[in-house]
Amino acid sequence: MDAPTHRDDAPELSPRTVFLAGFFVELALVPAAALIGYWLVETPFPFRLAFTPEGLLWGLGATVPMVFLALALTSPAGRRFRPLRGIYERVRDLLGGAIRDMSVEDMILLAAAAGIGEEVLFRGTIQTVLGTWGLIGASLLFGVLHALTPAYFVLATLMGLYLGWVFQASENLLAPILVHWIYDSVALYLLRREIKKEAANRPEEEVSRS
């Protein structure tokens, strides 16, 4: 019988462990950003964050292309493209069991923490304090810290550039926070759906190969 493409020998983390670790690590980026801002420009949060209708519209509108990206990353059609398949398989192998069993509510909360923490740090603080090179510098750093695969580094860097542009164009950190939050929520939900489909089909595939 052929070896399955998924990794059954990988240690599985519980959904609650992954949620709590991710949630608090992401939120910890906010005080880290405040320290960086205070150290470099003597202002803990050197950016504008305002709950305005314009910021909300910017965030919702800029989310549309990101939702299509989430569909491409998780759909069987998108995974025919080898770099996207590599990203999907890497995430699935690392966190597939936890994502499969995580509740929708926890996924939304985890995505919110990521949207707030990462946007405050990368776009709000780093991009702002670096000045002219802020957009490029923050995006590259964002890509490096998400580099599960070479393709994921490239993709995350491009996403950082897009989120940085949204921040600059809207002049309000609310917009990239919303984009990041909604994208992560949709991506996690779609990823969970695909992992559940694989789990449901796996016994039939294994029987047919034996």
PDB file of C-alpha atoms in Angstrom:
ATOM      1  CA  MET A   1       0.000   0.000   0.000  1.00  0.00           C
ATOM      2  CA  ASP A   2       1.344   3.412  -0.915  1.00  0.00           C
ATOM      3  CA  ALA A   3       2.294   5.760   1.909  1.00  0.00           C
ATOM      4  CA  PRO A   4      -0.310   8.497   2.473  1.00  0.00           C
ATOM      5  CA  THR A   5       0.667  12.046   1.616  1.00  0.00           C
ATOM      6  CA  HIS A   6      -0.419  13.357   5.017  1.00  0.00           C
ATOM      7  CA  ARG A   7       1.736  12.915   8.118  1.00  0.00           C
ATOM      8  CA  ASP A   8       0.104  10.584  10.614  1.00  0.00           C
ATOM      9  CA  ASP A   9       3.289  10.544  12.725  1.00  0.00           C
ATOM     10  CA  ALA A  10       3.202  14.297  13.392  1.00  0.00           C
ATOM     11  CA  PRO A  11       2.319  15.152  16.993  1.00  0.00           C
ATOM     12  CA  GLU A  12      -1.128  16.718  17.214  1.00  0.00           C
ATOM     13  CA  LEU A  13      -1.808  19.753  19.339  1.00  0.00           C
ATOM     14  CA  SER A  14      -5.225  20.217  20.886  1.00  0.00           C
ATOM     15  CA  PRO A  15      -7.473  22.914  19.402  1.00  0.00           C
ATOM     16  CA  ARG A  16      -7.614  24.685  22.769  1.00  0.00           C
ATOM     17  CA  THR A  17      -3.828  24.756  23.099  1.00  0.00           C
ATOM     18  CA  VAL A  18      -3.403  26.175  19.605  1.00  0.00           C
ATOM     19  CA  PHE A  19      -6.133  28.739  20.167  1.00  0.00           C
ATOM     20  CA  LEU A  20      -4.838  29.976  23.531  1.00  0.00           C
ATOM     21  CA  ALA A  21      -1.194  30.048  22.435  1.00  0.00           C
ATOM     22  CA  GLY A  22      -2.006  31.865  19.209  1.00  0.00           C
ATOM     23  CA  PHE A  23      -4.465  34.269  20.801  1.00  0.00           C
ATOM     24  CA  PHE A  24      -2.141  35.475  23.553  1.00  0.00           C
ATOM     25  CA  VAL A  25       0.998  35.537  21.413  1.00  0.00           C
ATOM     26  CA  GLU A  26      -0.761  37.672  18.802  1.00  0.00           C
ATOM     27  CA  LEU A  27      -2.138  40.092  21.385  1.00  0.00           C
ATOM     28  CA  ALA A  28       1.318  40.323  22.994  1.00  0.00           C
ATOM     29  CA  LEU A  29       2.464  42.017  19.781  1.00  0.00           C
ATOM     30  CA  VAL A  30       0.527  45.135  20.828  1.00  0.00           C
ATOM     31  CA  PRO A  31       2.653  45.983  23.921  1.00  0.00           C
ATOM     32  CA  ALA A  32       5.742  44.942  21.919  1.00  0.00           C
ATOM     33  CA  ALA A  33       4.775  47.478  19.259  1.00  0.00           C
ATOM     34  CA  ALA A  34       4.227  50.120  21.943  1.00  0.00           C
ATOM     35  CA  LEU A  35       7.732  49.553  23.306  1.00  0.00           C
ATOM     36  CA  ILE A  36       9.257  49.780  19.833  1.00  0.00           C
ATOM     37  CA  GLY A  37       7.342  52.966  19.087  1.00  0.00           C
ATOM     38  CA  TYR A  38       8.310  54.573  22.359  1.00  0.00           C
ATOM     39  CA  TRP A  39      11.952  53.553  21.902  1.00  0.00           C
ATOM     40  CA  LEU A  40      12.269  54.847  18.337  1.00  0.00           C
ATOM     41  CA  VAL A  41       9.975  57.874  18.176  1.00  0.00           C
ATOM     42  CA  GLU A  42       8.923  58.360  21.808  1.00  0.00           C
ATOM     43  CA  THR A  43       5.314  57.591  20.914  1.00  0.00           C
ATOM     44  CA  PRO A  44       3.869  54.188  21.864  1.00  0.00           C
ATOM     45  CA  PHE A  45       1.418  54.122  18.967  1.00  0.00           C
ATOM     46  CA  PRO A  46       2.567  56.437  16.151  1.00  0.00           C
ATOM     47  CA  PHE A  47      -0.401  55.796  13.881  1.00  0.00           C
ATOM     48  CA  ARG A  48      -4.053  56.686  13.420  1.00  0.00           C
ATOM     49  CA  LEU A  49      -6.698  54.176  14.450  1.00  0.00           C
ATOM     50  CA  ALA A  50     -10.203  55.598  14.219  1.00  0.00           C
ATOM     51  CA  PHE A  51     -13.547  53.810  14.106  1.00  0.00           C
ATOM     52  CA  THR A  52     -14.999  55.761  11.199  1.00  0.00           C
ATOM     53  CA  PRO A  53     -17.401  54.836   8.372  1.00  0.00           C
ATOM     54  CA  GLU A  54     -14.604  55.514   5.874  1.00  0.00           C
ATOM     55  CA  GLY A  55     -12.252  53.159   7.657  1.00  0.00           C
ATOM     56  CA  LEU A  56     -14.933  50.487   7.799  1.00  0.00           C
ATOM     57  CA  LEU A  57     -15.699  50.824   4.078  1.00  0.00           C
ATOM     58  CA  TRP A  58     -12.009  50.703   3.230  1.00  0.00           C
ATOM     59  CA  GLY A  59     -11.586  47.551   5.259  1.00  0.00           C
ATOM     60  CA  LEU A  60     -14.595  45.758   3.808  1.00  0.00           C
ATOM     61  CA  GLY A  61     -13.803  46.749   0.230  1.00  0.00           C
ATOM     62  CA  ALA A  62     -10.132  45.802   0.453  1.00  0.00           C
ATOM     63  CA  THR A  63     -11.078  42.396   1.846  1.00  0.00           C
ATOM     64  CA  VAL A  64     -12.662  41.219  -1.419  1.00  0.00           C
ATOM     65  CA  PRO A  65      -9.442  40.247  -3.260  1.00  0.00           C
ATOM     66  CA  MET A  66      -8.115  38.634  -0.079  1.00  0.00           C
ATOM     67  CA  VAL A  67     -11.160  36.348   0.095  1.00  0.00           C
ATOM     68  CA  PHE A  68     -10.381  35.149  -3.431  1.00  0.00           C
ATOM     69  CA  LEU A  69      -6.829  34.467  -2.274  1.00  0.00           C
ATOM     70  CA  ALA A  70      -8.148  32.369   0.619  1.00  0.00           C
ATOM     71  CA  LEU A  71     -10.259  30.374  -1.840  1.00  0.00           C
ATOM     72  CA  ALA A  72      -7.248  29.804  -4.096  1.00  0.00           C
ATOM     73  CA  LEU A  73      -5.082  28.626  -1.206  1.00  0.00           C
ATOM     74  CA  THR A  74      -7.593  26.097   0.090  1.00  0.00           C
ATOM     75  CA  SER A  75      -9.537  24.868  -2.932  1.00  0.00           C
ATOM     76  CA  PRO A  76      -8.553  21.694  -4.821  1.00  0.00           C
ATOM     77  CA  ALA A  77      -8.307  23.760  -8.002  1.00  0.00           C
ATOM     78  CA  GLY A  78      -5.884  26.211  -6.417  1.00  0.00           C
ATOM     79  CA  ARG A  79      -3.796  23.388  -4.992  1.00  0.00           C
ATOM     80  CA  ARG A  80      -3.039  22.145  -8.503  1.00  0.00           C
ATOM     81  CA  PHE A  81      -0.484  24.969  -8.506  1.00  0.00           C
ATOM     82  CA  ARG A  82       2.509  23.444  -6.718  1.00  0.00           C
ATOM     83  CA  PRO A  83       3.521  26.469  -4.567  1.00  0.00           C
ATOM     84  CA  LEU A  84      -0.026  26.851  -3.262  1.00  0.00           C
ATOM     85  CA  ARG A  85      -0.272  23.125  -2.627  1.00  0.00           C
ATOM     86  CA  GLY A  86       2.981  23.282  -0.658  1.00  0.00           C
ATOM     87  CA  ILE A  87       1.609  26.047   1.569  1.00  0.00           C
ATOM     88  CA  TYR A  88      -1.616  24.147   2.176  1.00  0.00           C
ATOM     89  CA  GLU A  89       0.160  20.894   2.994  1.00  0.00           C
ATOM     90  CA  ARG A  90       2.638  22.566   5.323  1.00  0.00           C
ATOM     91  CA  VAL A  91      -0.091  24.261   7.354  1.00  0.00           C
ATOM     92  CA  ARG A  92      -2.163  21.084   7.356  1.00  0.00           C
ATOM     93  CA  ASP A  93       0.748  18.976   8.572  1.00  0.00           C
ATOM     94  CA  LEU A  94       1.613  21.397  11.376  1.00  0.00           C
ATOM     95  CA  LEU A  95      -1.837  22.363  12.633  1.00  0.00           C
ATOM     96  CA  GLY A  96      -4.364  20.340  10.684  1.00  0.00           C
ATOM     97  CA  GLY A  97      -5.787  18.376  13.612  1.00  0.00           C
ATOM     98  CA  ALA A  98      -6.213  21.464  15.766  1.00  0.00           C
ATOM     99  CA  ILE A  99      -7.787  23.492  12.975  1.00  0.00           C
ATOM    100  CA  ARG A 100     -10.131  20.619  12.077  1.00  0.00           C
ATOM    101  CA  ASP A 101     -11.542  20.492  15.616  1.00  0.00           C
ATOM    102  CA  MET A 102     -11.469  24.206  16.430  1.00  0.00           C
ATOM    103  CA  SER A 103     -14.814  25.958  16.859  1.00  0.00           C
ATOM    104  CA  VAL A 104     -15.862  28.742  14.504  1.00  0.00           C
ATOM    105  CA  GLU A 105     -15.988  31.131  17.451  1.00  0.00           C
ATOM    106  CA  ASP A 106     -12.366  30.360  18.379  1.00  0.00           C
ATOM    107  CA  MET A 107     -11.266  30.790  14.768  1.00  0.00           C
ATOM    108  CA  ILE A 108     -12.877  34.241  14.621  1.00  0.00           C
ATOM    109  CA  LEU A 109     -11.304  35.281  17.925  1.00  0.00           C
ATOM    110  CA  LEU A 110      -7.886  33.978  16.869  1.00  0.00           C
ATOM    111  CA  ALA A 111      -8.170  35.824  13.568  1.00  0.00           C
ATOM    112  CA  ALA A 112      -9.138  39.003  15.409  1.00  0.00           C
ATOM    113  CA  ALA A 113      -6.086  38.743  17.670  1.00  0.00           C
ATOM    114  CA  ALA A 114      -3.856  38.240  14.627  1.00  0.00           C
ATOM    115  CA  GLY A 115      -5.432  41.165  12.808  1.00  0.00           C
ATOM    116  CA  ILE A 116      -4.994  43.513  15.750  1.00  0.00           C
ATOM    117  CA  GLY A 117      -1.569  42.361  16.953  1.00  0.00           C
ATOM    118  CA  GLU A 118       0.152  41.992  13.604  1.00  0.00           C
ATOM    119  CA  GLU A 119      -1.274  45.147  12.067  1.00  0.00           C
ATOM    120  CA  VAL A 120      -0.402  47.274  15.096  1.00  0.00           C
ATOM    121  CA  LEU A 121       3.156  45.952  14.992  1.00  0.00           C
ATOM    122  CA  PHE A 122       3.936  45.700  11.276  1.00  0.00           C
ATOM    123  CA  ARG A 123       1.807  48.361   9.628  1.00  0.00           C
ATOM    124  CA  GLY A 124       1.046  50.751  12.465  1.00  0.00           C
ATOM    125  CA  THR A 125       4.437  50.869  14.166  1.00  0.00           C
ATOM    126  CA  ILE A 126       7.212  49.434  11.968  1.00  0.00           C
ATOM    127  CA  GLN A 127       5.911  50.804   8.670  1.00  0.00           C
ATOM    128  CA  THR A 128       5.299  54.205  10.229  1.00  0.00           C
ATOM    129  CA  VAL A 129       8.613  54.631  12.059  1.00  0.00           C
ATOM    130  CA  LEU A 130      10.744  53.454   9.110  1.00  0.00           C
ATOM    131  CA  GLY A 131       9.519  56.329   6.992  1.00  0.00           C
ATOM    132  CA  THR A 132      10.349  56.086   3.271  1.00  0.00           C
ATOM    133  CA  TRP A 133      11.337  52.436   3.449  1.00  0.00           C
ATOM    134  CA  GLY A 134       8.598  51.525   5.881  1.00  0.00           C
ATOM    135  CA  LEU A 135       6.287  49.771   3.440  1.00  0.00           C
ATOM    136  CA  ILE A 136       9.036  47.556   2.012  1.00  0.00           C
ATOM    137  CA  GLY A 137      10.771  46.920   5.327  1.00  0.00           C
ATOM    138  CA  ALA A 138       7.626  46.008   7.227  1.00  0.00           C
ATOM    139  CA  SER A 139       6.412  43.767   4.392  1.00  0.00           C
ATOM    140  CA  LEU A 140       9.701  41.871   4.155  1.00  0.00           C
ATOM    141  CA  LEU A 141       9.768  41.335   7.905  1.00  0.00           C
ATOM    142  CA  PHE A 142       6.151  40.195   7.771  1.00  0.00           C
ATOM    143  CA  GLY A 143       7.109  37.712   5.051  1.00  0.00           C
ATOM    144  CA  VAL A 144      10.128  36.379   6.955  1.00  0.00           C
ATOM    145  CA  LEU A 145       8.073  35.721  10.083  1.00  0.00           C
ATOM    146  CA  HIS A 146       5.461  33.811   8.050  1.00  0.00           C
ATOM    147  CA  ALA A 147       7.956  31.810   5.959  1.00  0.00           C
ATOM    148  CA  LEU A 148       6.691  28.262   6.476  1.00  0.00           C
ATOM    149  CA  THR A 149       7.734  27.624   2.870  1.00  0.00           C
ATOM    150  CA  PRO A 150       9.590  29.756   0.281  1.00  0.00           C
ATOM    151  CA  ALA A 151       6.285  30.318  -1.501  1.00  0.00           C
ATOM    152  CA  TYR A 152       4.660  31.384   1.760  1.00  0.00           C
ATOM    153  CA  PHE A 153       7.442  33.934   2.276  1.00  0.00           C
ATOM    154  CA  VAL A 154       6.749  35.452  -1.140  1.00  0.00           C
ATOM    155  CA  LEU A 155       2.997  35.362  -0.625  1.00  0.00           C
ATOM    156  CA  ALA A 156       3.155  36.854   2.880  1.00  0.00           C
ATOM    157  CA  THR A 157       5.478  39.616   1.665  1.00  0.00           C
ATOM    158  CA  LEU A 158       3.021  40.503  -1.106  1.00  0.00           C
ATOM    159  CA  MET A 159       0.182  40.423   1.417  1.00  0.00           C
ATOM    160  CA  GLY A 160       2.219  42.755   3.628  1.00  0.00           C
ATOM    161  CA  LEU A 161       2.674  45.158   0.717  1.00  0.00           C
ATOM    162  CA  TYR A 162      -1.063  45.073   0.051  1.00  0.00           C
ATOM    163  CA  LEU A 163      -1.997  45.639   3.692  1.00  0.00           C
ATOM    164  CA  GLY A 164       0.583  48.413   3.912  1.00  0.00           C
ATOM    165  CA  TRP A 165      -0.907  50.080   0.862  1.00  0.00           C
ATOM    166  CA  VAL A 166      -4.391  49.823   2.372  1.00  0.00           C
ATOM    167  CA  PHE A 167      -3.044  51.491   5.524  1.00  0.00           C
ATOM    168  CA  GLN A 168      -1.416  54.307   3.565  1.00  0.00           C
ATOM    169  CA  ALA A 169      -4.395  54.881   1.285  1.00  0.00           C
ATOM    170  CA  SER A 170      -6.976  54.863   4.071  1.00  0.00           C
ATOM    171  CA  GLU A 171      -4.752  56.698   6.601  1.00  0.00           C
ATOM    172  CA  ASN A 172      -6.427  54.553   9.230  1.00  0.00           C
ATOM    173  CA  LEU A 173      -5.133  51.306  10.764  1.00  0.00           C
ATOM    174  CA  LEU A 174      -8.722  50.120  11.147  1.00  0.00           C
ATOM    175  CA  ALA A 175      -8.784  49.203   7.442  1.00  0.00           C
ATOM    176  CA  PRO A 176      -5.870  46.693   7.381  1.00  0.00           C
ATOM    177  CA  ILE A 177      -6.980  45.282  10.740  1.00  0.00           C
ATOM    178  CA  LEU A 178     -10.396  44.459   9.257  1.00  0.00           C
ATOM    179  CA  VAL A 179      -8.849  43.009   6.097  1.00  0.00           C
ATOM    180  CA  HIS A 180      -6.473  40.826   8.099  1.00  0.00           C
ATOM    181  CA  TRP A 181      -9.199  39.720  10.503  1.00  0.00           C
ATOM    182  CA  ILE A 182     -11.729  38.767   7.834  1.00  0.00           C
ATOM    183  CA  TYR A 183      -9.129  37.089   5.621  1.00  0.00           C
ATOM    184  CA  ASP A 184      -7.785  34.940   8.457  1.00  0.00           C
ATOM    185  CA  SER A 185     -11.309  33.993   9.550  1.00  0.00           C
ATOM    186  CA  VAL A 186     -12.295  32.913   6.041  1.00  0.00           C
ATOM    187  CA  ALA A 187      -8.986  31.124   5.413  1.00  0.00           C
ATOM    188  CA  LEU A 188      -9.208  29.163   8.668  1.00  0.00           C
ATOM    189  CA  TYR A 189     -12.815  28.178   7.997  1.00  0.00           C
ATOM    190  CA  LEU A 190     -12.044  27.034   4.436  1.00  0.00           C
ATOM    191  CA  LEU A 191      -8.943  25.195   5.603  1.00  0.00           C
ATOM    192  CA  ARG A 192     -10.978  23.379   8.261  1.00  0.00           C
ATOM    193  CA  ARG A 193     -13.549  22.415   5.651  1.00  0.00           C
ATOM    194  CA  GLU A 194     -10.917  20.951   3.328  1.00  0.00           C
ATOM    195  CA  ILE A 195      -9.161  19.058   6.122  1.00  0.00           C
ATOM    196  CA  LYS A 196     -12.488  17.533   7.184  1.00  0.00           C
ATOM    197  CA  LYS A 197     -13.153  16.478   3.593  1.00  0.00           C
ATOM    198  CA  GLU A 198      -9.756  14.816   3.398  1.00  0.00           C
ATOM    199  CA  ALA A 199     -10.379  12.999   6.684  1.00  0.00           C
ATOM    200  CA  ALA A 200     -13.772  11.783   5.466  1.00  0.00           C
ATOM    201  CA  ASN A 201     -12.363  10.506   2.168  1.00  0.00           C
ATOM    202  CA  ARG A 202      -9.152   8.999   3.544  1.00  0.00           C
ATOM    203  CA  PRO A 203     -10.543   5.588   4.631  1.00  0.00           C
ATOM    204  CA  GLU A 204     -12.006   4.960   1.166  1.00  0.00           C
ATOM    205  CA  GLU A 205      -8.712   5.988  -0.479  1.00  0.00           C
ATOM    206  CA  GLU A 206      -6.669   3.762   1.817  1.00  0.00           C
ATOM    207  CA  VAL A 207      -8.973   0.780   1.228  1.00  0.00           C
ATOM    208  CA  SER A 208      -8.770   1.226  -2.530  1.00  0.00           C
ATOM    209  CA  ARG A 209      -4.955   1.324  -2.398  1.00  0.00           C
ATOM    210  CA  SER A 210      -4.611  -1.818  -0.280  1.00  0.00           C
TER     211      SER A 210
END
